PDB file of C-alpha atoms in Angstrom:
ATOM      1  CA  MET K  27     -55.014  14.415  44.745  1.00  0.00           C
ATOM      2  CA  LYS K  28     -56.144  11.095  43.347  1.00  0.00           C
ATOM      3  CA  ASN K  29     -55.449   9.614  39.924  1.00  0.00           C
ATOM      4  CA  TYR K  30     -58.033   7.525  38.104  1.00  0.00           C
ATOM      5  CA  THR K  31     -58.090   5.739  34.768  1.00  0.00           C
ATOM      6  CA  ILE K  32     -61.527   5.737  33.164  1.00  0.00           C
ATOM      7  CA  THR K  33     -62.883   4.331  29.916  1.00  0.00           C
ATOM      8  CA  VAL K  34     -65.557   6.188  27.944  1.00  0.00           C
ATOM      9  CA  ASN K  35     -66.871   4.659  24.706  1.00  0.00           C
ATOM     10  CA  GLY K  36     -63.716   2.574  24.359  1.00  0.00           C
ATOM     11  CA  ASN K  37     -61.364   5.552  24.888  1.00  0.00           C
ATOM     12  CA  VAL K  38     -59.138   5.408  27.970  1.00  0.00           C
ATOM     13  CA  TYR K  39     -58.384   8.593  29.960  1.00  0.00           C
ATOM     14  CA  ASP K  40     -56.105   9.357  32.935  1.00  0.00           C
ATOM     15  CA  VAL K  41     -57.855  11.833  35.254  1.00  0.00           C
ATOM     16  CA  THR K  42     -56.457  13.616  38.319  1.00  0.00           C
ATOM     17  CA  VAL K  43     -58.981  14.710  40.972  1.00  0.00           C
ATOM     18  CA  GLU K  44     -58.123  17.145  43.774  1.00  0.00           C
ATOM     19  CA  GLU K  45     -59.993  17.215  47.090  1.00  0.00           C
ATOM     20  CA  ASN K  46     -61.084  20.691  48.230  1.00  0.00           C
ATOM     21  CA  GLY K  47     -62.270  21.368  51.781  1.00  0.00           C
ATOM     22  CA  ALA K  48     -65.061  19.194  53.157  1.00  0.00           C
ATOM     23  CA  GLY K  49     -64.800  16.324  50.699  1.00  0.00           C
ATOM     24  CA  ALA K  50     -65.810  18.294  47.584  1.00  0.00           C
ATOM     25  CA  GLN K  51     -63.902  17.169  44.501  1.00  0.00           C
ATOM     26  CA  THR K  52     -63.032  19.036  41.315  1.00  0.00           C
ATOM     27  CA  ALA K  53     -61.028  18.006  38.283  1.00  0.00           C
ATOM     28  CA  ALA K  54     -57.485  19.343  38.705  1.00  0.00           C
ATOM     29  CA  SER K  55     -56.452  18.677  35.133  1.00  0.00           C
ATOM     30  CA  ALA K  56     -58.139  18.025  31.834  1.00  0.00           C
ATOM     31  CA  ALA K  57     -58.580  14.391  30.921  1.00  0.00           C
ATOM     32  CA  ARG K  58     -55.970  13.246  28.438  1.00  0.00           C
ATOM     33  CA  PRO K  59     -56.317  10.216  26.195  1.00  0.00           C
ATOM     34  CA  VAL K  60     -54.098   7.227  26.885  1.00  0.00           C
ATOM     35  CA  SER K  61     -52.913   4.971  24.114  1.00  0.00           C
ATOM     36  CA  VAL K  62     -54.096   1.399  24.664  1.00  0.00           C
ATOM     37  CA  PRO K  63     -52.577  -1.409  22.606  1.00  0.00           C
ATOM     38  CA  LYS K  64     -55.185  -3.228  20.581  1.00  0.00           C
ATOM     39  CA  ALA K  65     -55.070  -6.896  19.722  1.00  0.00           C
ATOM     40  CA  VAL K  66     -54.907  -7.550  15.998  1.00  0.00           C
ATOM     41  CA  PRO K  67     -57.160 -10.384  14.805  1.00  0.00           C
ATOM     42  CA  LYS K  68     -55.307 -13.218  13.076  1.00  0.00           C
ATOM     43  CA  ALA K  69     -57.075 -12.571   9.762  1.00  0.00           C
ATOM     44  CA  ALA K  70     -56.042  -8.911   9.835  1.00  0.00           C
ATOM     45  CA  SER K  71     -52.424  -9.722  10.633  1.00  0.00           C
ATOM     46  CA  LYS K  72     -52.239 -12.062   7.625  1.00  0.00           C
ATOM     47  CA  ALA K  73     -53.705  -9.371   5.379  1.00  0.00           C
ATOM     48  CA  SER K  74     -51.260  -6.832   6.769  1.00  0.00           C
ATOM     49  CA  ALA K  75     -48.318  -9.124   6.038  1.00  0.00           C
ATOM     50  CA  GLY K  76     -48.964  -8.644   2.302  1.00  0.00           C
ATOM     51  CA  ALA K  77     -50.213  -5.094   2.724  1.00  0.00           C
ATOM     52  CA  GLY K  78     -49.994  -2.654  -0.136  1.00  0.00           C
ATOM     53  CA  SER K  79     -47.601   0.236  -0.464  1.00  0.00           C
ATOM     54  CA  ILE K  80     -50.255   2.985  -0.513  1.00  0.00           C
ATOM     55  CA  LYS K  81     -51.491   3.688   3.006  1.00  0.00           C
ATOM     56  CA  VAL K  82     -54.945   5.157   3.681  1.00  0.00           C
ATOM     57  CA  GLU K  83     -54.607   7.036   6.986  1.00  0.00           C
ATOM     58  CA  ALA K  84     -57.131   8.676   9.308  1.00  0.00           C
ATOM     59  CA  GLY K  85     -57.032  12.463   9.327  1.00  0.00           C
ATOM     60  CA  ALA K  86     -58.612  12.720  12.778  1.00  0.00           C
ATOM     61  CA  ALA K  87     -59.237  10.594  15.832  1.00  0.00           C
ATOM     62  CA  GLY K  88     -62.717   9.122  16.071  1.00  0.00           C
ATOM     63  CA  LYS K  89     -64.659   5.938  15.460  1.00  0.00           C
ATOM     64  CA  VAL K  90     -65.048   3.878  12.292  1.00  0.00           C
ATOM     65  CA  PHE K  91     -68.619   4.569  11.161  1.00  0.00           C
ATOM     66  CA  LYS K  92     -68.737   2.691   7.839  1.00  0.00           C
ATOM     67  CA  ILE K  93     -66.406   0.811   5.511  1.00  0.00           C
ATOM     68  CA  GLU K  94     -67.137   1.713   1.895  1.00  0.00           C
ATOM     69  CA  ALA K  95     -64.489  -0.419   0.143  1.00  0.00           C
ATOM     70  CA  SER K  96     -63.691  -4.123   0.138  1.00  0.00           C
ATOM     71  CA  VAL K  97     -60.502  -6.099  -0.471  1.00  0.00           C
ATOM     72  CA  GLY K  98     -59.864  -6.475  -4.201  1.00  0.00           C
ATOM     73  CA  GLN K  99     -61.932  -3.426  -5.163  1.00  0.00           C
ATOM     74  CA  LYS K 100     -60.335  -0.935  -7.587  1.00  0.00           C
ATOM     75  CA  MET K 101     -60.269   2.623  -6.251  1.00  0.00           C
ATOM     76  CA  ALA K 102     -59.602   5.926  -7.986  1.00  0.00           C
ATOM     77  CA  LYS K 103     -57.872   8.827  -6.263  1.00  0.00           C
ATOM     78  CA  GLY K 104     -60.501  10.543  -4.088  1.00  0.00           C
ATOM     79  CA  ASP K 105     -62.841   7.525  -3.759  1.00  0.00           C
ATOM     80  CA  THR K 106     -64.142   7.013  -0.201  1.00  0.00           C
ATOM     81  CA  VAL K 107     -62.578   4.004   1.520  1.00  0.00           C
ATOM     82  CA  VAL K 108     -63.788   4.453   5.124  1.00  0.00           C
ATOM     83  CA  ILE K 109     -66.098   6.908   6.891  1.00  0.00           C
ATOM     84  CA  VAL K 110     -64.966   8.058  10.333  1.00  0.00           C
ATOM     85  CA  GLU K 111     -67.261   9.659  12.907  1.00  0.00           C
ATOM     86  CA  ALA K 112     -65.491  12.457  14.778  1.00  0.00           C
ATOM     87  CA  MET K 113     -67.067  15.288  16.773  1.00  0.00           C
ATOM     88  CA  LYS K 114     -70.563  14.252  15.635  1.00  0.00           C
ATOM     89  CA  MET K 115     -69.545  14.521  11.965  1.00  0.00           C
ATOM     90  CA  GLU K 116     -69.079  11.826   9.332  1.00  0.00           C
ATOM     91  CA  ILE K 117     -65.688  12.343   7.700  1.00  0.00           C
ATOM     92  CA  PRO K 118     -64.820  10.403   4.530  1.00  0.00           C
ATOM     93  CA  VAL K 119     -61.279   9.009   4.338  1.00  0.00           C
ATOM     94  CA  VAL K 120     -60.361   8.791   0.663  1.00  0.00           C
ATOM     95  CA  ALA K 121     -57.844   6.939  -1.469  1.00  0.00           C
ATOM     96  CA  PRO K 122     -54.736   9.123  -1.886  1.00  0.00           C
ATOM     97  CA  GLU K 123     -53.939   7.485  -5.266  1.00  0.00           C
ATOM     98  CA  ASP K 124     -55.467   5.061  -7.762  1.00  0.00           C
ATOM     99  CA  GLY K 125     -55.076   1.424  -6.723  1.00  0.00           C
ATOM    100  CA  THR K 126     -56.627  -1.843  -5.605  1.00  0.00           C
ATOM    101  CA  VAL K 127     -57.595  -2.429  -1.958  1.00  0.00           C
ATOM    102  CA  VAL K 128     -55.172  -4.974  -0.437  1.00  0.00           C
ATOM    103  CA  SER K 129     -56.244  -4.762   3.206  1.00  0.00           C
ATOM    104  CA  ILE K 130     -58.844  -3.153   5.433  1.00  0.00           C
ATOM    105  CA  ASP K 131     -57.171  -2.826   8.837  1.00  0.00           C
ATOM    106  CA  VAL K 132     -60.149  -1.663  10.930  1.00  0.00           C
ATOM    107  CA  ALA K 133     -63.717  -2.729  11.658  1.00  0.00           C
ATOM    108  CA  VAL K 134     -66.914  -0.719  12.138  1.00  0.00           C
ATOM    109  CA  GLY K 135     -67.006   0.634  15.679  1.00  0.00           C
ATOM    110  CA  ASP K 136     -63.219   0.663  16.191  1.00  0.00           C
ATOM    111  CA  ALA K 137     -61.776   3.702  17.965  1.00  0.00           C
ATOM    112  CA  ILE K 138     -58.984   5.173  15.853  1.00  0.00           C
ATOM    113  CA  GLU K 139     -56.252   7.773  16.241  1.00  0.00           C
ATOM    114  CA  ALA K 140     -55.203  10.484  13.791  1.00  0.00           C
ATOM    115  CA  GLY K 141     -52.622   9.088  11.374  1.00  0.00           C
ATOM    116  CA  GLN K 142     -53.624   5.465  11.964  1.00  0.00           C
ATOM    117  CA  VAL K 143     -53.515   3.252   8.850  1.00  0.00           C
ATOM    118  CA  LEU K 144     -57.084   2.218   8.034  1.00  0.00           C
ATOM    119  CA  ALA K 145     -56.429   0.379   4.763  1.00  0.00           C
ATOM    120  CA  THR K 146     -53.742  -0.208   2.160  1.00  0.00           C
ATOM    121  CA  LEU K 147     -53.803  -0.158  -1.641  1.00  0.00           C
ATOM    122  CA  ASN K 148     -51.453  -1.366  -4.384  1.00  0.00           C
TER     123      ASN K 148
END
Protein backbone atom coordinates (compact mmCIF):
# COMPACT_ATOMS: atom_id res chain seq x y z
CA MET A 1 0.00 0.00 0.00
CA LYS A 2 1.18 3.50 -0.80
CA ASN A 3 0.01 6.78 0.68
CA TYR A 4 -0.23 9.93 -1.41
CA THR A 5 -1.26 13.50 -0.68
CA ILE A 6 -2.97 15.16 -3.63
CA THR A 7 -4.45 18.61 -4.18
CA VAL A 8 -7.59 19.08 -6.27
CA ASN A 9 -8.97 22.60 -6.79
CA GLY A 10 -7.17 23.81 -3.67
CA ASN A 11 -8.48 20.95 -1.48
CA VAL A 12 -5.87 18.58 -0.06
CA TYR A 13 -6.62 14.83 0.23
CA ASP A 14 -4.72 11.88 1.73
CA VAL A 15 -5.19 8.81 -0.50
CA THR A 16 -4.10 5.22 0.14
CA VAL A 17 -3.50 3.03 -2.93
CA GLU A 18 -3.15 -0.76 -2.75
CA GLU A 19 -1.26 -2.79 -5.36
CA ASN A 20 -3.13 -5.86 -6.65
CA GLY A 21 -1.39 -8.58 -8.65
CA ALA A 22 0.59 -7.54 -11.72
CA GLY A 23 0.98 -3.86 -10.91
CA ALA A 24 -2.73 -2.95 -11.11
CA GLN A 25 -3.71 -0.34 -8.53
CA THR A 26 -7.05 0.39 -6.90
CA ALA A 27 -8.04 2.87 -4.23
CA ALA A 28 -8.06 1.06 -0.88
CA SER A 29 -9.85 3.82 0.98
CA ALA A 30 -11.95 6.83 0.13
CA ALA A 31 -10.09 10.10 -0.12
CA ARG A 32 -10.52 12.19 2.99
CA PRO A 33 -9.98 15.93 3.16
CA VAL A 34 -7.00 17.22 5.11
CA SER A 35 -7.09 20.53 6.90
CA VAL A 36 -4.40 22.87 5.58
CA PRO A 37 -3.56 26.03 7.52
CA LYS A 38 -4.13 29.13 5.45
CA ALA A 39 -2.11 32.30 5.73
CA VAL A 40 -4.17 35.29 6.77
CA PRO A 41 -3.39 38.49 4.84
CA LYS A 42 -2.24 41.38 7.02
CA ALA A 43 -5.28 43.49 6.11
CA ALA A 44 -7.63 40.68 7.14
CA SER A 45 -5.86 40.12 10.45
CA LYS A 46 -6.24 43.81 11.33
CA ALA A 47 -9.94 43.69 10.48
CA SER A 48 -10.34 40.54 12.55
CA ALA A 49 -8.70 42.19 15.55
CA GLY A 50 -11.71 44.52 15.83
CA ALA A 51 -14.15 41.92 14.56
CA GLY A 52 -17.79 42.12 15.50
CA SER A 53 -19.63 39.91 17.93
CA ILE A 54 -22.08 38.43 15.40
CA LYS A 55 -20.39 35.71 13.36
CA VAL A 56 -21.58 34.77 9.87
CA GLU A 57 -20.58 31.11 9.42
CA ALA A 58 -20.60 28.76 6.43
CA GLY A 59 -23.25 26.05 6.57
CA ALA A 60 -21.35 23.76 4.21
CA ALA A 61 -17.87 23.26 2.83
CA GLY A 62 -17.29 24.70 -0.62
CA LYS A 63 -15.81 27.69 -2.39
CA VAL A 64 -16.59 31.39 -2.03
CA PHE A 65 -18.50 32.26 -5.22
CA LYS A 66 -19.47 35.89 -4.55
CA ILE A 67 -19.32 38.45 -1.75
CA GLU A 68 -22.56 40.41 -1.57
CA ALA A 69 -21.78 42.70 1.39
CA SER A 70 -19.03 45.19 2.12
CA VAL A 71 -17.48 46.49 5.34
CA GLY A 72 -19.65 49.22 6.85
CA GLN A 73 -22.83 48.06 5.12
CA LYS A 74 -25.97 47.70 7.28
CA MET A 75 -27.55 44.25 7.07
CA ALA A 76 -30.95 43.00 8.17
CA LYS A 77 -31.51 39.48 9.47
CA GLY A 78 -31.70 37.20 6.42
CA ASP A 79 -29.77 39.49 4.03
CA THR A 80 -27.20 37.61 1.90
CA VAL A 81 -23.62 38.31 2.97
CA VAL A 82 -21.68 35.71 0.93
CA ILE A 83 -22.62 33.13 -1.71
CA VAL A 84 -20.87 29.77 -1.43
CA GLU A 85 -20.65 27.24 -4.26
CA ALA A 86 -21.03 23.68 -2.96
CA MET A 87 -21.94 20.56 -4.93
CA LYS A 88 -22.62 22.64 -8.06
CA MET A 89 -25.14 24.81 -6.18
CA GLU A 90 -24.95 28.45 -5.13
CA ILE A 91 -25.83 28.66 -1.44
CA PRO A 92 -26.48 32.07 0.14
CA VAL A 93 -24.99 32.62 3.61
CA VAL A 94 -27.19 35.15 5.38
CA ALA A 95 -26.89 37.52 8.32
CA PRO A 96 -28.16 35.75 11.46
CA GLU A 97 -29.18 39.11 13.03
CA ASP A 98 -29.45 42.79 12.12
CA GLY A 99 -26.10 44.58 12.20
CA THR A 100 -23.30 46.38 10.39
CA VAL A 101 -20.56 44.44 8.56
CA VAL A 102 -17.29 44.81 10.52
CA SER A 103 -15.14 42.33 8.60
CA ILE A 104 -15.21 40.08 5.56
CA ASP A 105 -12.81 37.24 6.36
CA VAL A 106 -12.73 35.46 2.98
CA ALA A 107 -12.12 36.29 -0.67
CA VAL A 108 -13.79 35.06 -3.86
CA GLY A 109 -12.33 31.68 -4.79
CA ASP A 110 -11.32 30.69 -1.24
CA ALA A 111 -11.99 27.09 -0.23
CA ILE A 112 -13.98 27.05 3.01
CA GLU A 113 -15.06 24.50 5.60
CA ALA A 114 -18.46 24.09 7.24
CA GLY A 115 -18.67 26.32 10.31
CA GLN A 116 -15.89 28.64 9.15
CA VAL A 117 -16.44 32.33 9.98
CA LEU A 118 -16.91 34.20 6.70
CA ALA A 119 -17.73 37.65 8.11
CA THR A 120 -18.62 39.42 11.34
CA LEU A 121 -21.27 42.01 12.19
CA ASN A 122 -21.87 44.36 15.12
